Tab-separated table of C-alpha atoms in Angstrom:
chain	number	residue	atom	x	y	z
A	1240	MET	CA	-12.347	-5.988	21.911
A	1241	PRO	CA	-14.105	-6.676	18.588
A	1242	THR	CA	-16.598	-4.168	17.200
A	1243	LYS	CA	-19.973	-5.365	15.926
A	1244	MET	CA	-20.946	-4.249	12.438
A	1245	SER	CA	-23.814	-5.124	10.135
A	1246	PHE	CA	-23.014	-5.949	6.529
A	1247	ASP	CA	-23.978	-2.390	5.610
A	1248	GLY	CA	-21.729	-1.023	8.331
A	1249	LEU	CA	-18.828	-3.210	7.224
A	1250	HIS	CA	-19.373	-2.135	3.615
A	1251	ASP	CA	-19.184	1.532	4.668
A	1252	PHE	CA	-16.078	0.864	6.766
A	1253	ILE	CA	-14.278	-0.804	3.842
A	1254	ALA	CA	-15.375	1.922	1.416
A	1255	LYS	CA	-13.945	4.588	3.735
A	1256	ALA	CA	-10.694	2.676	4.140
A	1257	ARG	CA	-10.345	2.328	0.354
A	1258	GLN	CA	-10.996	6.031	-0.145
A	1259	GLU	CA	-8.258	6.841	2.349
A	1260	VAL	CA	-5.832	4.432	0.692
A	1261	GLU	CA	-6.591	5.951	-2.718
A	1262	ALA	CA	-6.012	9.422	-1.240
A	1263	VAL	CA	-2.565	8.302	-0.070
A	1264	LEU	CA	-1.885	6.870	-3.544
A	1265	ARG	CA	-2.733	10.197	-5.159
A	1266	GLU	CA	-0.282	11.971	-2.855
A	1267	LEU	CA	2.381	9.382	-3.633
A	1268	SER	CA	1.869	9.919	-7.357
A	1269	GLU	CA	2.621	13.589	-6.823
A	1270	VAL	CA	5.746	12.709	-4.840
A	1271	GLN	CA	6.821	10.365	-7.619
A	1272	PHE	CA	6.349	13.135	-10.184
A	1273	GLN	CA	8.500	15.487	-8.104
A	1274	PHE	CA	11.193	12.819	-7.760
A	1275	VAL	CA	11.310	12.160	-11.495
A	1276	SER	CA	11.614	15.857	-12.310
A	1277	ALA	CA	14.233	16.561	-9.640
A	1278	HIS	CA	16.187	13.406	-10.496
A	1279	GLN	CA	16.416	14.391	-14.159
A	1280	GLU	CA	17.800	17.799	-13.207
A	1281	SER	CA	20.202	16.316	-10.664
A	1282	LYS	CA	21.363	13.631	-13.120
A	1283	ALA	CA	22.068	16.252	-15.791
A	1284	GLN	CA	24.266	18.188	-13.346
A	1285	HIS	CA	25.906	14.941	-12.240
A	1286	ASP	CA	26.766	13.829	-15.775
A	1287	ALA	CA	28.061	17.243	-16.856
A	1288	THR	CA	30.273	17.524	-13.774
A	1289	LEU	CA	31.529	13.958	-14.181
A	1290	ASN	CA	32.476	14.508	-17.819
A	1291	GLU	CA	34.277	17.749	-17.041
A	1292	LEU	CA	36.118	16.343	-14.033
A	1293	SER	CA	37.146	13.199	-15.931
A	1294	ALA	CA	38.520	15.282	-18.796
A	1295	GLN	CA	40.528	17.461	-16.378
A	1296	ALA	CA	41.864	14.448	-14.505
A	1297	ALA	CA	42.978	12.706	-17.714
A	1298	LEU	CA	45.095	15.730	-18.618
A	1299	ALA	CA	46.511	16.249	-15.131
A	1300	MET	CA	46.881	12.909	-13.397
A	1301	ASP	CA	49.836	14.178	-11.366
A	1302	ALA	CA	47.678	16.998	-9.989
A	1303	LEU	CA	45.128	14.608	-8.482
A	1304	PRO	CA	45.089	13.894	-4.753
A	1305	ALA	CA	46.999	10.739	-3.833
A	1306	ASP	CA	43.835	8.819	-2.852
A	1307	ALA	CA	42.255	9.512	-6.237
A	1308	ARG	CA	45.380	8.503	-8.168
A	1309	LYS	CA	45.614	5.265	-6.196
A	1310	ALA	CA	41.961	4.377	-6.860
A	1311	ILE	CA	42.379	5.096	-10.574
A	1312	ASP	CA	45.571	3.036	-10.830
A	1313	GLU	CA	43.829	0.084	-9.170
A	1314	ARG	CA	40.889	0.366	-11.570
A	1315	VAL	CA	42.968	0.661	-14.751
A	1316	GLY	CA	44.029	-2.995	-14.678
A	1317	LEU	CA	40.419	-4.181	-14.508
A	1318	GLU	CA	39.422	-1.834	-17.336
A	1319	ARG	CA	42.229	-3.217	-19.510
A	1320	ASP	CA	40.964	-6.749	-18.917
A	1321	LEU	CA	37.411	-5.717	-19.733
A	1322	LEU	CA	38.478	-3.992	-22.956
A	1323	GLU	CA	40.525	-7.006	-24.045
A	1324	LYS	CA	37.537	-9.232	-23.390
A	1325	ARG	CA	35.394	-6.869	-25.457
A	1326	ARG	CA	37.981	-6.861	-28.253
A	1327	GLN	CA	37.949	-10.641	-28.433
A	1328	GLU	CA	34.145	-10.657	-28.414
A	1329	LEU	CA	34.054	-8.181	-31.310
A	1330	LEU	CA	36.693	-10.075	-33.254
A	1331	THR	CA	35.275	-13.572	-32.901
A	1332	SER	CA	31.543	-12.971	-32.568
A	1333	THR	CA	30.002	-9.507	-32.863
A	1334	VAL	CA	31.582	-8.317	-36.130
A	1335	PRO	CA	31.221	-11.636	-38.022
A	1336	LYS	CA	27.601	-11.995	-36.911
A	1337	ALA	CA	26.743	-8.400	-37.856
A	1338	GLU	CA	28.334	-8.786	-41.290
A	1339	THR	CA	26.624	-12.138	-41.836
A	1340	MET	CA	23.264	-10.644	-40.898
A	1341	ALA	CA	23.714	-7.794	-43.387
A	1342	ASP	CA	24.740	-10.248	-46.122
A	1343	ASP	CA	21.781	-12.533	-45.362
A	1344	LEU	CA	19.362	-9.623	-45.664
A	1345	LEU	CA	20.787	-8.737	-49.067
A	1346	THR	CA	20.369	-12.356	-50.122
A	1347	GLN	CA	16.738	-12.351	-48.966
A	1348	ALA	CA	16.072	-9.177	-50.949
A	1349	GLN	CA	17.607	-10.708	-54.077
A	1350	ARG	CA	15.523	-13.863	-53.662
A	1351	ALA	CA	12.348	-11.792	-53.379
A	1352	THR	CA	13.277	-9.916	-56.559
A	1353	ASP	CA	14.026	-13.144	-58.420
A	1354	LYS	CA	10.707	-14.602	-57.278
A	1355	VAL	CA	8.762	-11.646	-58.653
A	1356	ARG	CA	10.706	-11.690	-61.916
A	1357	LYS	CA	10.005	-15.401	-62.305
A	1358	LEU	CA	6.347	-14.948	-61.450
A	1359	ASN	CA	5.844	-12.052	-63.885
A	1360	PRO	CA	6.302	-13.962	-67.198
A	1361	GLN	CA	4.253	-16.868	-65.850
A	1362	LEU	CA	1.345	-14.558	-65.038
A	1363	ASP	CA	1.745	-12.740	-68.357
A	1364	ALA	CA	1.598	-16.054	-70.233
A	1365	ARG	CA	-1.520	-17.157	-68.345
A	1366	GLU	CA	-3.218	-13.829	-69.017
A	1367	GLU	CA	-2.421	-13.928	-72.741
A	1368	ARG	CA	-3.678	-17.511	-72.975
A	1369	LEU	CA	-6.942	-16.637	-71.226
A	1370	LYS	CA	-7.431	-13.549	-73.394
A	1371	ALA	CA	-6.901	-15.603	-76.549
A	1372	GLU	CA	-9.350	-18.261	-75.360
A	1373	ARG	CA	-11.893	-15.563	-74.573
A	1374	ALA	CA	-11.532	-14.059	-78.058
A	1375	GLN	CA	-12.215	-17.487	-79.566
A	1376	MET	CA	-15.246	-18.019	-77.328
A	1377	GLU	CA	-16.622	-14.576	-78.162
A	1378	ALA	CA	-16.308	-15.350	-81.889
A	1379	GLU	CA	-18.028	-18.716	-81.395
A	1380	LEU	CA	-20.810	-17.058	-79.369
A	1381	LYS	CA	-21.325	-14.505	-82.116
A	1382	ARG	CA	-21.580	-17.334	-84.674
A	1383	LEU	CA	-24.085	-19.288	-82.557
A	1384	ASN	CA	-26.238	-16.201	-81.997
A	1385	ALA	CA	-26.312	-15.518	-85.717
A	1386	GLU	CA	-27.186	-19.124	-86.555
A	1387	ILE	CA	-29.943	-19.222	-83.922
A	1388	LYS	CA	-31.344	-15.979	-85.279
A	1389	ARG	CA	-31.324	-17.340	-88.831
A	1390	LEU	CA	-33.066	-20.564	-87.853
A	1391	SER	CA	-35.632	-18.775	-85.699
A	1392	GLY	CA	-37.467	-17.013	-88.500
A	1393	CYS	CA	-41.270	-17.000	-88.392
A	1394	LEU	CA	-41.681	-19.473	-91.235
A	1395	THR	CA	-38.956	-21.915	-90.216
A	1396	ILE	CA	-39.181	-21.933	-86.402
A	1397	PHE	CA	-41.244	-25.112	-86.225
A	1398	ILE	CA	-39.107	-26.899	-88.785
A	1399	ASN	CA	-35.819	-25.987	-87.014
A	1400	PHE	CA	-37.129	-26.262	-83.416
A	1401	PHE	CA	-34.843	-29.100	-82.341
A	1402	LYS	CA	-31.803	-27.689	-84.127
A	1403	VAL	CA	-32.312	-24.288	-82.460
A	1404	GLY	CA	-32.573	-26.010	-79.053
A	1405	GLN	CA	-29.257	-27.759	-79.566
A	1406	LEU	CA	-27.599	-24.522	-80.602
A	1407	ASP	CA	-29.044	-22.754	-77.560
A	1408	LYS	CA	-27.577	-25.432	-75.270
A	1409	GLN	CA	-24.191	-24.913	-76.918
A	1410	ARG	CA	-24.559	-21.162	-76.387
A	1411	HIS	CA	-25.339	-21.526	-72.650
A	1412	LYS	CA	-22.430	-23.914	-72.214
A	1413	LEU	CA	-20.157	-21.473	-73.996
A	1414	MET	CA	-21.389	-18.606	-71.818
A	1415	GLY	CA	-20.558	-20.640	-68.728
A	1416	GLN	CA	-17.066	-21.250	-70.067
A	1417	MET	CA	-16.709	-17.533	-70.697
A	1418	GLU	CA	-17.696	-16.752	-67.096
A	1419	ALA	CA	-15.099	-19.232	-65.840
A	1420	ASN	CA	-12.556	-17.642	-68.143
A	1421	ALA	CA	-13.391	-14.180	-66.785
A	1422	ARG	CA	-13.016	-15.366	-63.176
A	1423	GLU	CA	-9.656	-16.988	-63.885
A	1424	LEU	CA	-8.460	-13.876	-65.679
A	1425	GLN	CA	-9.502	-11.760	-62.690
A	1426	GLU	CA	-7.680	-14.122	-60.339
A	1427	VAL	CA	-4.508	-13.813	-62.420
A	1428	ARG	CA	-4.657	-10.024	-62.273
A	1429	GLN	CA	-5.380	-10.061	-58.521
A	1430	GLU	CA	-2.450	-12.433	-57.940
A	1431	TRP	CA	-0.151	-10.119	-59.835
A	1432	ALA	CA	-1.386	-7.070	-57.900
A	1433	LYS	CA	-0.953	-8.889	-54.575
A	1434	SER	CA	2.508	-10.185	-55.407
A	1435	SER	CA	3.553	-6.707	-56.500
A	1436	THR	CA	2.223	-5.131	-53.276
A	1437	ASP	CA	3.796	-7.830	-51.102
A	1438	TYR	CA	7.082	-7.443	-52.944
A	1439	GLN	CA	7.198	-3.702	-52.386
A	1440	ALA	CA	6.369	-4.090	-48.667
A	1441	GLU	CA	8.950	-6.830	-48.208
A	1442	GLN	CA	11.626	-4.806	-50.003
A	1443	VAL	CA	10.995	-1.785	-47.773
A	1444	LYS	CA	11.180	-3.960	-44.661
A	1445	LEU	CA	14.356	-5.731	-45.805
A	1446	GLN	CA	15.962	-2.447	-46.761
A	1447	GLN	CA	15.290	-0.985	-43.321
A	1448	GLN	CA	16.654	-4.106	-41.640
A	1449	TRP	CA	19.708	-4.112	-43.887
A	1450	GLN	CA	20.426	-0.450	-43.163
A	1451	GLN	CA	20.196	-1.097	-39.424
A	1452	ALA	CA	22.388	-4.192	-39.705
A	1453	SER	CA	24.914	-2.293	-41.815
A	1454	VAL	CA	25.089	0.530	-39.267
A	1455	GLU	CA	25.607	-1.978	-36.452
A	1456	ALA	CA	28.272	-3.842	-38.457
A	1457	ALA	CA	30.085	-0.600	-39.259
A	1458	GLY	CA	29.940	0.457	-35.610
A	1459	ALA	CA	31.292	-2.903	-34.473
A	1460	ARG	CA	34.148	-2.728	-37.021
A	1461	GLU	CA	35.017	0.807	-35.920
A	1462	GLU	CA	35.019	-0.221	-32.251
A	1463	LEU	CA	37.231	-3.200	-33.072
A	1464	ALA	CA	39.639	-0.969	-34.982
A	1465	GLN	CA	39.933	1.310	-31.950
A	1466	LEU	CA	40.527	-1.592	-29.579
A	1467	ASN	CA	43.073	-3.211	-31.889
A	1468	ASP	CA	45.257	-0.127	-31.431
A	1469	ASP	CA	47.304	-0.717	-28.261
A	1470	ASP	CA	47.814	2.989	-27.499
A	1471	LYS	CA	44.145	3.850	-27.986
A	1472	ARG	CA	43.092	0.868	-25.882
A	1473	ALA	CA	45.398	1.994	-23.056
A	1474	GLN	CA	44.060	5.564	-23.223
A	1475	LEU	CA	40.490	4.282	-23.201
A	1476	ALA	CA	41.193	2.069	-20.194
A	1477	LEU	CA	42.540	5.094	-18.327
A	1478	ARG	CA	39.538	7.266	-19.224
A	1479	ARG	CA	37.138	4.523	-18.184
A	1480	ALA	CA	38.985	4.071	-14.884
A	1481	ILE	CA	38.842	7.803	-14.157
A	1482	PHE	CA	35.164	7.924	-15.048
A	1483	TYR	CA	34.340	4.906	-12.874
A	1484	VAL	CA	36.282	6.159	-9.846
A	1485	PHE	CA	34.711	9.622	-9.805
A	1486	ASP	CA	31.254	8.279	-10.622
A	1487	ASN	CA	31.446	6.121	-7.497
A	1488	TRP	CA	33.404	8.446	-5.190
A	1489	LYS	CA	31.344	9.025	-2.022
A	1490	THR	CA	33.871	10.271	0.549
A	1491	PRO	CA	34.736	13.997	0.645
A	1492	LEU	CA	38.409	14.897	0.571
A	1493	PRO	CA	39.993	17.341	3.067
A	1494	ALA	CA	40.027	20.862	1.718
A	1495	GLY	CA	43.391	22.050	0.531
A	1496	SER	CA	45.224	24.062	-2.059
A	1497	ASN	CA	44.612	21.512	-4.824
A	1498	PRO	CA	41.957	23.056	-7.128
A	1499	LEU	CA	40.670	19.625	-8.165
A	1500	VAL	CA	39.672	18.763	-4.593
A	1501	GLU	CA	36.779	21.208	-4.726
A	1502	GLU	CA	35.557	19.644	-7.988
A	1503	ILE	CA	35.899	16.141	-6.553
A	1504	ASN	CA	33.924	17.089	-3.442
A	1505	ARG	CA	31.226	18.630	-5.634
A	1506	MET	CA	31.152	15.342	-7.528
A	1507	VAL	CA	30.755	13.500	-4.218
A	1508	GLN	CA	27.700	15.576	-3.340
A	1509	LEU	CA	26.153	14.931	-6.739
A	1510	ASN	CA	26.870	11.190	-6.493
A	1511	ILE	CA	25.162	11.012	-3.119
A	1512	ARG	CA	22.249	13.098	-4.368
A	1513	THR	CA	21.798	10.931	-7.449
A	1514	ASP	CA	21.836	7.778	-5.333
A	1515	GLU	CA	19.248	9.284	-2.987
A	1516	TYR	CA	16.891	10.054	-5.871
A	1517	GLN	CA	17.346	6.627	-7.414
A	1518	GLU	CA	16.588	5.021	-4.059
A	1519	GLY	CA	13.628	7.344	-3.501
A	1520	LEU	CA	12.200	6.576	-6.929
A	1521	GLY	CA	12.450	2.868	-6.267
A	1522	LYS	CA	10.810	3.156	-2.855
A	1523	VAL	CA	7.968	5.438	-3.925
A	1524	ALA	CA	7.197	3.016	-6.741
A	1525	GLY	CA	7.309	0.139	-4.261
A	1526	LEU	CA	4.948	1.905	-1.841
A	1527	ILE	CA	2.536	2.730	-4.671
A	1528	ALA	CA	2.510	-0.929	-5.706
A	1529	LEU	CA	2.014	-2.066	-2.092
A	1530	LEU	CA	-0.901	0.271	-1.410
A	1531	GLY	CA	-2.405	-0.562	-4.780
A	1532	GLY	CA	-2.445	-4.183	-3.661
A	1533	VAL	CA	-4.056	-3.214	-0.333
A	1534	SER	CA	-6.751	-1.268	-2.181
A	1535	GLN	CA	-7.469	-4.238	-4.430
A	1536	GLY	CA	-7.570	-6.523	-1.400
A	1537	LEU	CA	-10.125	-4.272	0.315
A	1538	GLN	CA	-12.161	-4.240	-2.871
A	1539	SER	CA	-12.168	-8.053	-2.936
A	1540	VAL	CA	-13.337	-8.211	0.685
A	1541	ASP	CA	-16.055	-5.669	-0.110
A	1542	GLN	CA	-17.203	-7.806	-3.034
A	1543	SER	CA	-17.528	-10.741	-0.655
A	1544	VAL	CA	-19.583	-8.575	1.701
A	1545	ALA	CA	-21.801	-7.474	-1.194
A	1546	ALA	CA	-22.339	-11.121	-2.200
A	1547	LEU	CA	-23.349	-12.028	1.373
A	1548	MET	CA	-25.717	-9.056	1.499
A	1549	SER	CA	-27.307	-10.178	-1.764
A	1550	GLU	CA	-27.635	-13.755	-0.505
A	1551	GLN	CA	-29.232	-12.587	2.733
A	1552	SER	CA	-31.660	-10.390	0.806
A	1553	MET	CA	-32.656	-13.216	-1.549
A	1554	HIS	CA	-33.164	-15.718	1.259
A	1555	SER	CA	-34.313	-13.428	4.051
A	1556	ALA	CA	-37.035	-15.903	5.019
A	1557	TYR	CA	-34.542	-18.310	6.557
A	1558	LEU	CA	-31.237	-16.353	6.684
A	1559	SER	CA	-31.380	-14.128	9.724
A	1560	PRO	CA	-29.433	-10.825	9.865
A	1561	VAL	CA	-25.990	-11.217	11.370
A	1562	ASP	CA	-23.394	-8.996	12.966
A	1563	VAL	CA	-19.760	-9.169	11.932
A	1564	GLN	CA	-17.260	-9.064	14.788
A	1565	VAL	CA	-14.495	-6.848	13.384
A	1566	ASP	CA	-11.245	-7.328	15.285
A	1567	GLU	CA	-9.676	-4.294	16.929
A	1568	GLU	CA	-6.432	-4.880	14.981
A	1569	VAL	CA	-8.358	-4.351	11.733
A	1570	LEU	CA	-9.766	-1.073	13.033
A	1571	GLN	CA	-6.379	0.141	14.242
A	1572	PHE	CA	-4.657	-0.861	11.020
A	1573	ASN	CA	-7.094	1.091	8.856
A	1574	ALA	CA	-7.146	4.076	11.202
A	1575	ARG	CA	-3.633	5.053	10.133
A	1576	TRP	CA	-4.223	5.974	6.488
A	1577	ASP	CA	-4.837	9.650	7.171
A	1578	GLY	CA	-1.659	9.792	9.226
A	1579	LEU	CA	0.358	8.331	6.366
A	1580	ARG	CA	-1.262	10.748	3.946
A	1581	SER	CA	-0.224	13.716	6.084
A	1582	LYS	CA	3.383	12.485	6.000
A	1583	VAL	CA	3.517	12.439	2.188
A	1584	LYS	CA	1.192	15.370	1.512
A	1585	ASP	CA	3.899	18.003	0.970
A	1586	GLU	CA	5.251	16.562	-2.258
A	1587	LYS	CA	7.376	19.629	-3.054
A	1588	ALA	CA	9.253	19.391	0.245
A	1589	LEU	CA	9.743	15.635	-0.148
A	1590	GLY	CA	10.837	16.194	-3.744
A	1591	LYS	CA	13.862	18.036	-2.350
A	1592	GLN	CA	14.479	15.459	0.387
A	1593	PRO	CA	14.517	11.986	-1.187
A	1594	ALA	CA	16.491	10.575	1.733
A	1595	GLN	CA	13.731	11.691	4.091
A	1596	PHE	CA	11.165	9.805	2.042
A	1597	SER	CA	13.351	6.688	1.989
A	1598	ALA	CA	13.589	6.841	5.770
A	1599	LEU	CA	9.818	7.187	5.981
A	1600	PHE	CA	9.402	4.214	3.654
A	1601	ASP	CA	11.704	2.041	5.753
A	1602	SER	CA	9.908	3.085	8.932
A	1603	GLU	CA	6.412	2.357	7.636
A	1604	LEU	CA	7.272	-0.937	5.937
A	1605	GLY	CA	9.221	-2.017	8.964
A	1606	GLY	CA	6.200	-1.291	11.144
A	1607	TRP	CA	2.460	-1.353	10.531
A	1608	LEU	CA	2.795	-1.798	6.739
A	1609	ALA	CA	5.005	-4.850	7.052
A	1610	GLU	CA	3.833	-7.702	4.839
A	1611	LYS	CA	2.949	-9.883	7.830
A	1612	ASN	CA	0.720	-7.134	9.285
A	1613	ILE	CA	-1.124	-6.590	6.002
A	1614	LYS	CA	-1.680	-10.313	5.651
A	1615	ARG	CA	-2.935	-10.578	9.243
A	1616	MET	CA	-5.377	-7.718	8.695
A	1617	PHE	CA	-6.940	-9.463	5.683
A	1618	ASP	CA	-6.925	-12.830	7.443
A	1619	LEU	CA	-8.795	-11.307	10.393
A	1620	MET	CA	-11.382	-9.711	8.094
A	1621	GLY	CA	-11.895	-12.983	6.258
A	1622	GLY	CA	-12.194	-14.864	9.523
A	1623	SER	CA	-14.770	-12.388	10.799
A	1624	LEU	CA	-16.960	-12.926	7.715
A	1625	THR	CA	-16.639	-16.695	8.004
A	1626	ALA	CA	-17.568	-16.643	11.675
A	1627	ALA	CA	-20.535	-14.306	11.079
A	1628	THR	CA	-22.092	-16.621	8.500
A	1629	GLN	CA	-21.287	-19.873	10.259
A	1630	ASP	CA	-24.885	-20.351	11.352
A	1631	TRP	CA	-26.111	-20.065	7.731
A	1632	LYS	CA	-24.368	-23.336	6.889
A	1633	GLY	CA	-26.459	-25.148	9.421
């Protein structure tokens, strides 16, 4: 049976639900932190054991249990094919492209250098021309000033009035030309400074890119040289097959006198443990994303409630207070957040039991947190708001 709530009551209900969801999210963040830390430690043990076991197996293939030898023999053929494919890729594509890239970067650097060298004499010539023109204008200005001073004496000023005026016009025109000359000279010097700065920056960038390209080209050539050697390629195929088989071995072997069986079974445990942590990390991240979406959805509904409350307040004269009929499914759905929080609260215990968390994840998402149930909960809330304000439209 639906429960009646005012807008204020619904707002409080949603706020409480969001707080509980956020509390679960905080607990999940702690679980995620524990998983990351434990996974790193487990992965380090896994990799060290795998490397050691692979090295031992490569030196003592005959000492391996029959099942392990058979799995490795079956894998070797595939590894040979993969290495041959890689060899052809290096030969026809990777090495030529890497070498071409390095050569192109050298060419770009040389072009930038040539551009600056070409620009330098041009700018020098412009600067010298402008400086020479300025020297001529300064000499002409000095001559005009002297002539104006001579013709502006107390006794001759009236006689030479028009001649002085013409000279003054020439002086102002010359001063304007000198200002233009100064601006152009400044522009030349700024252009040179900018080109020099840009050149240095471009050279540093190209050098870094060339070094990286050269390292990659050298690495590709070295890898190709290794793969071109038939014996080395065969040894590498065997090592890769051993590594792959033991990295994916999940079935314990019967205990026996073979000393490698114990190492293989330890590898099995570490493989299973690593898989459990990887699965747990993926599922805790998925649950965090899911509940983050639920929290945002509740916030959106609450914003709609706040907008309706504001509208009712603004138009209280003709919009009567209403009750929202909140469906029982909505109440039941949001009553389970504390229960979920209690299940993920002990992050240290879960951090040691990733499989337990994965089982919890599957159970919750296969039940009340299934996508269809979340969607129905929001649809019911939206429908309740629509129904409550239906009379307002009339």
